[in-house]
Amino acid sequence: QVQLAESGGGLVQAGGSLRLSCAASGSILNINDMGWYRQAPGNQRDLVASINSGGRTNYADSVKGRFTISRDNAKNTVSLQMNSLKPEDTAVYYCRYSDYNIRHYWGKGTLVTVSS
């Protein structure tokens, strides 16, 4: 059974940085997209950033220029470097892998709290 596990969340002051990582256990074949989503209390889960197998990236407007997504295809890992963090970035961050059959795999999430 495939499981994704996020790491790297925590408490940081506004203006600080965090790096999130996501790793898969089990076998996932033909991964296409890898992405990060976030969900703040009372809000829906929204896309933060994604990267496809060719390295093409997509970012939410609110994080452009501050966050950088990267992936290691050999290790099936994806990372999110978050700089210049703001209190409004506070949320639970989830990684998601999608294969070419449009099956999605989610992690359980890691909490990021940015204090003002």
PDB file of N, CA, C and O in Angstrom, residues 36-99:
ATOM      1  N   TRP A  36       1.857  20.275  -3.836  1.00  0.00           N
ATOM      2  CA  TRP A  36       1.609  20.669  -2.455  1.00  0.00           C
ATOM      3  C   TRP A  36       0.298  21.450  -2.401  1.00  0.00           C
ATOM      4  O   TRP A  36       0.068  22.341  -3.218  1.00  0.00           O
ATOM      5  N   TYR A  37      -0.522  21.109  -1.440  1.00  0.00           N
ATOM      6  CA  TYR A  37      -1.782  21.780  -1.181  1.00  0.00           C
ATOM      7  C   TYR A  37      -1.791  22.241   0.272  1.00  0.00           C
ATOM      8  O   TYR A  37      -1.024  21.727   1.090  1.00  0.00           O
ATOM      9  N   ARG A  38      -2.650  23.168   0.580  1.00  0.00           N
ATOM     10  CA  ARG A  38      -2.761  23.600   1.965  1.00  0.00           C
ATOM     11  C   ARG A  38      -4.207  23.887   2.309  1.00  0.00           C
ATOM     12  O   ARG A  38      -5.015  24.239   1.446  1.00  0.00           O
ATOM     13  N   GLN A  39      -4.480  23.724   3.589  1.00  0.00           N
ATOM     14  CA  GLN A  39      -5.831  23.946   4.077  1.00  0.00           C
ATOM     15  C   GLN A  39      -5.761  24.635   5.430  1.00  0.00           C
ATOM     16  O   GLN A  39      -5.241  24.073   6.397  1.00  0.00           O
ATOM     17  N   ALA A  40      -6.283  25.852   5.468  1.00  0.00           N
ATOM     18  CA  ALA A  40      -6.386  26.592   6.721  1.00  0.00           C
ATOM     19  C   ALA A  40      -7.738  26.296   7.358  1.00  0.00           C
ATOM     20  O   ALA A  40      -8.676  25.903   6.654  1.00  0.00           O
ATOM     21  N   PRO A  41      -7.870  26.471   8.668  1.00  0.00           N
ATOM     22  CA  PRO A  41      -9.146  26.181   9.331  1.00  0.00           C
ATOM     23  C   PRO A  41     -10.302  26.934   8.685  1.00  0.00           C
ATOM     24  O   PRO A  41     -10.213  28.140   8.457  1.00  0.00           O
ATOM     25  N   GLY A  42     -11.355  26.199   8.367  1.00  0.00           N
ATOM     26  CA  GLY A  42     -12.538  26.813   7.774  1.00  0.00           C
ATOM     27  C   GLY A  42     -12.439  27.044   6.281  1.00  0.00           C
ATOM     28  O   GLY A  42     -13.399  27.534   5.668  1.00  0.00           O
ATOM     29  N   ASN A  43     -11.305  26.699   5.702  1.00  0.00           N
ATOM     30  CA  ASN A  43     -11.108  26.926   4.267  1.00  0.00           C
ATOM     31  C   ASN A  43     -11.034  25.602   3.517  1.00  0.00           C
ATOM     32  O   ASN A  43     -10.837  24.543   4.105  1.00  0.00           O
ATOM     33  N   GLN A  44     -11.164  25.671   2.226  1.00  0.00           N
ATOM     34  CA  GLN A  44     -10.996  24.485   1.408  1.00  0.00           C
ATOM     35  C   GLN A  44      -9.516  24.230   1.186  1.00  0.00           C
ATOM     36  O   GLN A  44      -8.679  25.082   1.462  1.00  0.00           O
ATOM     37  N   ARG A  45      -9.224  23.043   0.710  1.00  0.00           N
ATOM     38  CA  ARG A  45      -7.851  22.690   0.399  1.00  0.00           C
ATOM     39  C   ARG A  45      -7.505  23.233  -0.982  1.00  0.00           C
ATOM     40  O   ARG A  45      -8.170  22.924  -1.959  1.00  0.00           O
ATOM     41  N   ASP A  46      -6.461  24.030  -1.048  1.00  0.00           N
ATOM     42  CA  ASP A  46      -6.086  24.692  -2.293  1.00  0.00           C
ATOM     43  C   ASP A  46      -4.692  24.291  -2.740  1.00  0.00           C
ATOM     44  O   ASP A  46      -3.818  24.002  -1.917  1.00  0.00           O
ATOM     45  N   LEU A  47      -4.493  24.350  -4.040  1.00  0.00           N
ATOM     46  CA  LEU A  47      -3.170  24.088  -4.606  1.00  0.00           C
ATOM     47  C   LEU A  47      -2.211  25.207  -4.227  1.00  0.00           C
ATOM     48  O   LEU A  47      -2.542  26.393  -4.347  1.00  0.00           O
ATOM     49  N   VAL A  48      -1.016  24.817  -3.802  1.00  0.00           N
ATOM     50  CA  VAL A  48       0.056  25.769  -3.543  1.00  0.00           C
ATOM     51  C   VAL A  48       1.033  25.765  -4.717  1.00  0.00           C
ATOM     52  O   VAL A  48       1.361  26.810  -5.270  1.00  0.00           O
ATOM     53  N   ALA A  49       1.491  24.573  -5.078  1.00  0.00           N
ATOM     54  CA  ALA A  49       2.458  24.437  -6.165  1.00  0.00           C
ATOM     55  C   ALA A  49       2.429  23.013  -6.670  1.00  0.00           C
ATOM     56  O   ALA A  49       2.134  22.087  -5.919  1.00  0.00           O
ATOM     57  N   SER A  50       2.751  22.850  -7.944  1.00  0.00           N
ATOM     58  CA  SER A  50       2.839  21.520  -8.521  1.00  0.00           C
ATOM     59  C   SER A  50       3.974  21.481  -9.523  1.00  0.00           C
ATOM     60  O   SER A  50       4.409  22.526 -10.038  1.00  0.00           O
ATOM     61  N   ILE A  51       4.430  20.260  -9.787  1.00  0.00           N
ATOM     62  CA  ILE A  51       5.496  20.057 -10.758  1.00  0.00           C
ATOM     63  C   ILE A  51       5.229  18.739 -11.470  1.00  0.00           C
ATOM     64  O   ILE A  51       4.934  17.724 -10.826  1.00  0.00           O
ATOM     65  N   ASN A  52       5.305  18.756 -12.805  1.00  0.00           N
ATOM     66  CA  ASN A  52       5.021  17.519 -13.515  1.00  0.00           C
ATOM     67  C   ASN A  52       6.314  16.767 -13.818  1.00  0.00           C
ATOM     68  O   ASN A  52       7.411  17.207 -13.456  1.00  0.00           O
ATOM     69  N   SER A  53       6.187  15.654 -14.486  1.00  0.00           N
ATOM     70  CA  SER A  53       7.343  14.795 -14.713  1.00  0.00           C
ATOM     71  C   SER A  53       8.393  15.450 -15.592  1.00  0.00           C
ATOM     72  O   SER A  53       9.566  15.081 -15.552  1.00  0.00           O
ATOM     73  N   GLY A  54       7.966  16.442 -16.360  1.00  0.00           N
ATOM     74  CA  GLY A  54       8.907  17.160 -17.209  1.00  0.00           C
ATOM     75  C   GLY A  54       9.548  18.356 -16.536  1.00  0.00           C
ATOM     76  O   GLY A  54      10.359  19.047 -17.155  1.00  0.00           O
ATOM     77  N   GLY A  55       9.144  18.603 -15.286  1.00  0.00           N
ATOM     78  CA  GLY A  55       9.720  19.716 -14.550  1.00  0.00           C
ATOM     79  C   GLY A  55       8.948  21.019 -14.664  1.00  0.00           C
ATOM     80  O   GLY A  55       9.370  22.042 -14.117  1.00  0.00           O
ATOM     81  N   ARG A  56       7.818  20.986 -15.334  1.00  0.00           N
ATOM     82  CA  ARG A  56       7.020  22.198 -15.458  1.00  0.00           C
ATOM     83  C   ARG A  56       6.341  22.483 -14.128  1.00  0.00           C
ATOM     84  O   ARG A  56       5.715  21.601 -13.540  1.00  0.00           O
ATOM     85  N   THR A  57       6.438  23.724 -13.683  1.00  0.00           N
ATOM     86  CA  THR A  57       5.896  24.088 -12.379  1.00  0.00           C
ATOM     87  C   THR A  57       4.695  25.016 -12.508  1.00  0.00           C
ATOM     88  O   THR A  57       4.527  25.720 -13.506  1.00  0.00           O
ATOM     89  N   ASN A  58       3.894  24.995 -11.457  1.00  0.00           N
ATOM     90  CA  ASN A  58       2.717  25.854 -11.393  1.00  0.00           C
ATOM     91  C   ASN A  58       2.575  26.311  -9.957  1.00  0.00           C
ATOM     92  O   ASN A  58       2.715  25.496  -9.032  1.00  0.00           O
ATOM     93  N   TYR A  59       2.325  27.601  -9.755  1.00  0.00           N
ATOM     94  CA  TYR A  59       2.241  28.151  -8.405  1.00  0.00           C
ATOM     95  C   TYR A  59       0.958  28.946  -8.231  1.00  0.00           C
ATOM     96  O   TYR A  59       0.500  29.628  -9.161  1.00  0.00           O
ATOM     97  N   ALA A  60       0.432  28.914  -7.034  1.00  0.00           N
ATOM     98  CA  ALA A  60      -0.644  29.836  -6.684  1.00  0.00           C
ATOM     99  C   ALA A  60      -0.075  31.250  -6.696  1.00  0.00           C
ATOM    100  O   ALA A  60       1.082  31.471  -6.336  1.00  0.00           O
ATOM    101  N   ASP A  61      -0.899  32.197  -7.088  1.00  0.00           N
ATOM    102  CA  ASP A  61      -0.424  33.578  -7.172  1.00  0.00           C
ATOM    103  C   ASP A  61       0.106  34.073  -5.827  1.00  0.00           C
ATOM    104  O   ASP A  61       1.063  34.855  -5.782  1.00  0.00           O
ATOM    105  N   SER A  62      -0.484  33.606  -4.764  1.00  0.00           N
ATOM    106  CA  SER A  62      -0.124  34.106  -3.435  1.00  0.00           C
ATOM    107  C   SER A  62       1.275  33.682  -2.993  1.00  0.00           C
ATOM    108  O   SER A  62       1.819  34.252  -2.045  1.00  0.00           O
ATOM    109  N   VAL A  63       1.856  32.689  -3.659  1.00  0.00           N
ATOM    110  CA  VAL A  63       3.173  32.209  -3.232  1.00  0.00           C
ATOM    111  C   VAL A  63       4.256  32.421  -4.286  1.00  0.00           C
ATOM    112  O   VAL A  63       5.424  32.126  -4.044  1.00  0.00           O
ATOM    113  N   LYS A  64       3.888  32.930  -5.433  1.00  0.00           N
ATOM    114  CA  LYS A  64       4.875  33.143  -6.502  1.00  0.00           C
ATOM    115  C   LYS A  64       5.990  34.067  -6.017  1.00  0.00           C
ATOM    116  O   LYS A  64       5.738  35.092  -5.397  1.00  0.00           O
ATOM    117  N   GLY A  65       7.204  33.660  -6.314  1.00  0.00           N
ATOM    118  CA  GLY A  65       8.356  34.453  -5.909  1.00  0.00           C
ATOM    119  C   GLY A  65       8.837  34.169  -4.499  1.00  0.00           C
ATOM    120  O   GLY A  65       9.915  34.618  -4.113  1.00  0.00           O
ATOM    121  N   ARG A  66       8.044  33.419  -3.735  1.00  0.00           N
ATOM    122  CA  ARG A  66       8.437  33.104  -2.354  1.00  0.00           C
ATOM    123  C   ARG A  66       8.659  31.598  -2.157  1.00  0.00           C
ATOM    124  O   ARG A  66       9.530  31.202  -1.372  1.00  0.00           O
ATOM    125  N   PHE A  67       7.885  30.784  -2.845  1.00  0.00           N
ATOM    126  CA  PHE A  67       7.974  29.328  -2.692  1.00  0.00           C
ATOM    127  C   PHE A  67       8.580  28.722  -3.957  1.00  0.00           C
ATOM    128  O   PHE A  67       8.359  29.205  -5.069  1.00  0.00           O
ATOM    129  N   THR A  68       9.313  27.632  -3.759  1.00  0.00           N
ATOM    130  CA  THR A  68       9.894  26.905  -4.877  1.00  0.00           C
ATOM    131  C   THR A  68       9.665  25.409  -4.683  1.00  0.00           C
ATOM    132  O   THR A  68      10.024  24.856  -3.636  1.00  0.00           O
ATOM    133  N   ILE A  69       9.079  24.783  -5.674  1.00  0.00           N
ATOM    134  CA  ILE A  69       8.851  23.339  -5.627  1.00  0.00           C
ATOM    135  C   ILE A  69       9.920  22.640  -6.448  1.00  0.00           C
ATOM    136  O   ILE A  69      10.371  23.161  -7.479  1.00  0.00           O
ATOM    137  N   SER A  70      10.338  21.488  -5.971  1.00  0.00           N
ATOM    138  CA  SER A  70      11.326  20.693  -6.703  1.00  0.00           C
ATOM    139  C   SER A  70      11.040  19.214  -6.453  1.00  0.00           C
ATOM    140  O   SER A  70      10.373  18.858  -5.485  1.00  0.00           O
ATOM    141  N   ARG A  71      11.548  18.378  -7.333  1.00  0.00           N
ATOM    142  CA  ARG A  71      11.321  16.944  -7.190  1.00  0.00           C
ATOM    143  C   ARG A  71      12.573  16.166  -7.537  1.00  0.00           C
ATOM    144  O   ARG A  71      13.417  16.627  -8.318  1.00  0.00           O
ATOM    145  N   ASP A  72      12.671  14.999  -6.946  1.00  0.00           N
ATOM    146  CA  ASP A  72      13.745  14.063  -7.244  1.00  0.00           C
ATOM    147  C   ASP A  72      13.081  12.806  -7.789  1.00  0.00           C
ATOM    148  O   ASP A  72      12.503  12.036  -7.018  1.00  0.00           O
ATOM    149  N   ASN A  73      13.134  12.624  -9.081  1.00  0.00           N
ATOM    150  CA  ASN A  73      12.433  11.494  -9.690  1.00  0.00           C
ATOM    151  C   ASN A  73      13.031  10.149  -9.285  1.00  0.00           C
ATOM    152  O   ASN A  73      12.315   9.152  -9.183  1.00  0.00           O
ATOM    153  N   ALA A  74      14.318  10.132  -9.052  1.00  0.00           N
ATOM    154  CA  ALA A  74      14.952   8.879  -8.661  1.00  0.00           C
ATOM    155  C   ALA A  74      14.487   8.414  -7.290  1.00  0.00           C
ATOM    156  O   ALA A  74      14.378   7.208  -7.026  1.00  0.00           O
ATOM    157  N   LYS A  75      14.195   9.364  -6.430  1.00  0.00           N
ATOM    158  CA  LYS A  75      13.787   9.034  -5.064  1.00  0.00           C
ATOM    159  C   LYS A  75      12.288   9.178  -4.856  1.00  0.00           C
ATOM    160  O   LYS A  75      11.795   8.882  -3.773  1.00  0.00           O
ATOM    161  N   ASN A  76      11.577   9.651  -5.872  1.00  0.00           N
ATOM    162  CA  ASN A  76      10.125   9.891  -5.746  1.00  0.00           C
ATOM    163  C   ASN A  76       9.803  10.826  -4.579  1.00  0.00           C
ATOM    164  O   ASN A  76       8.884  10.569  -3.791  1.00  0.00           O
ATOM    165  N   THR A  77      10.575  11.870  -4.480  1.00  0.00           N
ATOM    166  CA  THR A  77      10.335  12.854  -3.435  1.00  0.00           C
ATOM    167  C   THR A  77      10.040  14.218  -4.047  1.00  0.00           C
ATOM    168  O   THR A  77      10.458  14.513  -5.171  1.00  0.00           O
ATOM    169  N   VAL A  78       9.332  15.014  -3.303  1.00  0.00           N
ATOM    170  CA  VAL A  78       9.050  16.383  -3.708  1.00  0.00           C
ATOM    171  C   VAL A  78       9.264  17.282  -2.503  1.00  0.00           C
ATOM    172  O   VAL A  78       8.969  16.896  -1.368  1.00  0.00           O
ATOM    173  N   SER A  79       9.783  18.469  -2.753  1.00  0.00           N
ATOM    174  CA  SER A  79      10.069  19.417  -1.684  1.00  0.00           C
ATOM    175  C   SER A  79       9.453  20.761  -2.001  1.00  0.00           C
ATOM    176  O   SER A  79       9.181  21.076  -3.165  1.00  0.00           O
ATOM    177  N   LEU A  80       9.234  21.526  -0.954  1.00  0.00           N
ATOM    178  CA  LEU A  80       8.711  22.878  -1.110  1.00  0.00           C
ATOM    179  C   LEU A  80       9.531  23.794  -0.219  1.00  0.00           C
ATOM    180  O   LEU A  80       9.458  23.697   1.014  1.00  0.00           O
ATOM    181  N   GLN A  81      10.313  24.647  -0.836  1.00  0.00           N
ATOM    182  CA  GLN A  81      11.086  25.657  -0.103  1.00  0.00           C
ATOM    183  C   GLN A  81      10.207  26.885   0.041  1.00  0.00           C
ATOM    184  O   GLN A  81       9.760  27.454  -0.967  1.00  0.00           O
ATOM    185  N   MET A  82       9.966  27.279   1.275  1.00  0.00           N
ATOM    186  CA  MET A  82       9.089  28.404   1.549  1.00  0.00           C
ATOM    187  C   MET A  82       9.888  29.508   2.207  1.00  0.00           C
ATOM    188  O   MET A  82      10.409  29.328   3.315  1.00  0.00           O
ATOM    189  N   ASN A  83       9.990  30.631   1.539  1.00  0.00           N
ATOM    190  CA  ASN A  83      10.715  31.788   2.056  1.00  0.00           C
ATOM    191  C   ASN A  83       9.757  32.949   2.281  1.00  0.00           C
ATOM    192  O   ASN A  83       8.641  32.952   1.753  1.00  0.00           O
ATOM    193  N   SER A  84      10.210  33.914   3.034  1.00  0.00           N
ATOM    194  CA  SER A  84       9.401  35.113   3.308  1.00  0.00           C
ATOM    195  C   SER A  84       8.000  34.739   3.752  1.00  0.00           C
ATOM    196  O   SER A  84       7.003  35.277   3.247  1.00  0.00           O
ATOM    197  N   LEU A  85       7.928  33.846   4.690  1.00  0.00           N
ATOM    198  CA  LEU A  85       6.621  33.354   5.132  1.00  0.00           C
ATOM    199  C   LEU A  85       5.804  34.443   5.800  1.00  0.00           C
ATOM    200  O   LEU A  85       6.343  35.332   6.480  1.00  0.00           O
ATOM    201  N   LYS A  86       4.499  34.351   5.597  1.00  0.00           N
ATOM    202  CA  LYS A  86       3.549  35.312   6.137  1.00  0.00           C
ATOM    203  C   LYS A  86       2.558  34.583   7.036  1.00  0.00           C
ATOM    204  O   LYS A  86       2.318  33.381   6.857  1.00  0.00           O
ATOM    205  N   PRO A  87       1.945  35.286   7.962  1.00  0.00           N
ATOM    206  CA  PRO A  87       0.939  34.636   8.816  1.00  0.00           C
ATOM    207  C   PRO A  87      -0.165  33.959   8.011  1.00  0.00           C
ATOM    208  O   PRO A  87      -0.681  32.917   8.421  1.00  0.00           O
ATOM    209  N   GLU A  88      -0.513  34.518   6.862  1.00  0.00           N
ATOM    210  CA  GLU A  88      -1.572  33.919   6.044  1.00  0.00           C
ATOM    211  C   GLU A  88      -1.140  32.617   5.367  1.00  0.00           C
ATOM    212  O   GLU A  88      -1.960  31.944   4.731  1.00  0.00           O
ATOM    213  N   ASP A  89       0.128  32.255   5.486  1.00  0.00           N
ATOM    214  CA  ASP A  89       0.590  30.960   4.992  1.00  0.00           C
ATOM    215  C   ASP A  89       0.314  29.844   6.003  1.00  0.00           C
ATOM    216  O   ASP A  89       0.539  28.671   5.697  1.00  0.00           O
ATOM    217  N   THR A  90      -0.145  30.203   7.166  1.00  0.00           N
ATOM    218  CA  THR A  90      -0.445  29.211   8.192  1.00  0.00           C
ATOM    219  C   THR A  90      -1.531  28.255   7.714  1.00  0.00           C
ATOM    220  O   THR A  90      -2.608  28.682   7.288  1.00  0.00           O
ATOM    221  N   ALA A  91      -1.236  26.968   7.753  1.00  0.00           N
ATOM    222  CA  ALA A  91      -2.169  25.959   7.267  1.00  0.00           C
ATOM    223  C   ALA A  91      -1.553  24.574   7.475  1.00  0.00           C
ATOM    224  O   ALA A  91      -0.373  24.461   7.829  1.00  0.00           O
ATOM    225  N   VAL A  92      -2.361  23.569   7.246  1.00  0.00           N
ATOM    226  CA  VAL A  92      -1.833  22.215   7.125  1.00  0.00           C
ATOM    227  C   VAL A  92      -1.471  22.012   5.653  1.00  0.00           C
ATOM    228  O   VAL A  92      -2.297  22.270   4.771  1.00  0.00           O
ATOM    229  N   TYR A  93      -0.259  21.564   5.409  1.00  0.00           N
ATOM    230  CA  TYR A  93       0.233  21.362   4.053  1.00  0.00           C
ATOM    231  C   TYR A  93       0.249  19.871   3.727  1.00  0.00           C
ATOM    232  O   TYR A  93       0.747  19.058   4.518  1.00  0.00           O
ATOM    233  N   TYR A  94      -0.305  19.551   2.582  1.00  0.00           N
ATOM    234  CA  TYR A  94      -0.410  18.163   2.137  1.00  0.00           C
ATOM    235  C   TYR A  94       0.335  17.982   0.815  1.00  0.00           C
ATOM    236  O   TYR A  94       0.258  18.843  -0.064  1.00  0.00           O
ATOM    237  N   CYS A  95       0.997  16.861   0.673  1.00  0.00           N
ATOM    238  CA  CYS A  95       1.549  16.533  -0.633  1.00  0.00           C
ATOM    239  C   CYS A  95       0.603  15.568  -1.334  1.00  0.00           C
ATOM    240  O   CYS A  95      -0.142  14.814  -0.700  1.00  0.00           O
ATOM    241  N   ARG A  96       0.636  15.621  -2.633  1.00  0.00           N
ATOM    242  CA  ARG A  96      -0.199  14.741  -3.442  1.00  0.00           C
ATOM    243  C   ARG A  96       0.586  14.307  -4.666  1.00  0.00           C
ATOM    244  O   ARG A  96       1.210  15.121  -5.340  1.00  0.00           O
ATOM    245  N   TYR A  97       0.555  13.011  -4.919  1.00  0.00           N
ATOM    246  CA  TYR A  97       1.146  12.458  -6.127  1.00  0.00           C
ATOM    247  C   TYR A  97       0.003  11.987  -7.029  1.00  0.00           C
ATOM    248  O   TYR A  97      -0.981  11.419  -6.538  1.00  0.00           O
ATOM    249  N   SER A  98       0.158  12.186  -8.329  1.00  0.00           N
ATOM    250  CA  SER A  98      -0.847  11.731  -9.289  1.00  0.00           C
ATOM    251  C   SER A  98      -0.160  10.932 -10.392  1.00  0.00           C
ATOM    252  O   SER A  98       0.857  11.385 -10.937  1.00  0.00           O
ATOM    253  N   ASP A  99      -0.725   9.776 -10.704  1.00  0.00           N
ATOM    254  CA  ASP A  99      -0.121   8.995 -11.786  1.00  0.00           C
ATOM    255  C   ASP A  99      -0.848   9.270 -13.101  1.00  0.00           C
ATOM    256  O   ASP A  99      -1.787  10.064 -13.152  1.00  0.00           O
TER     257      ASP A  99
END
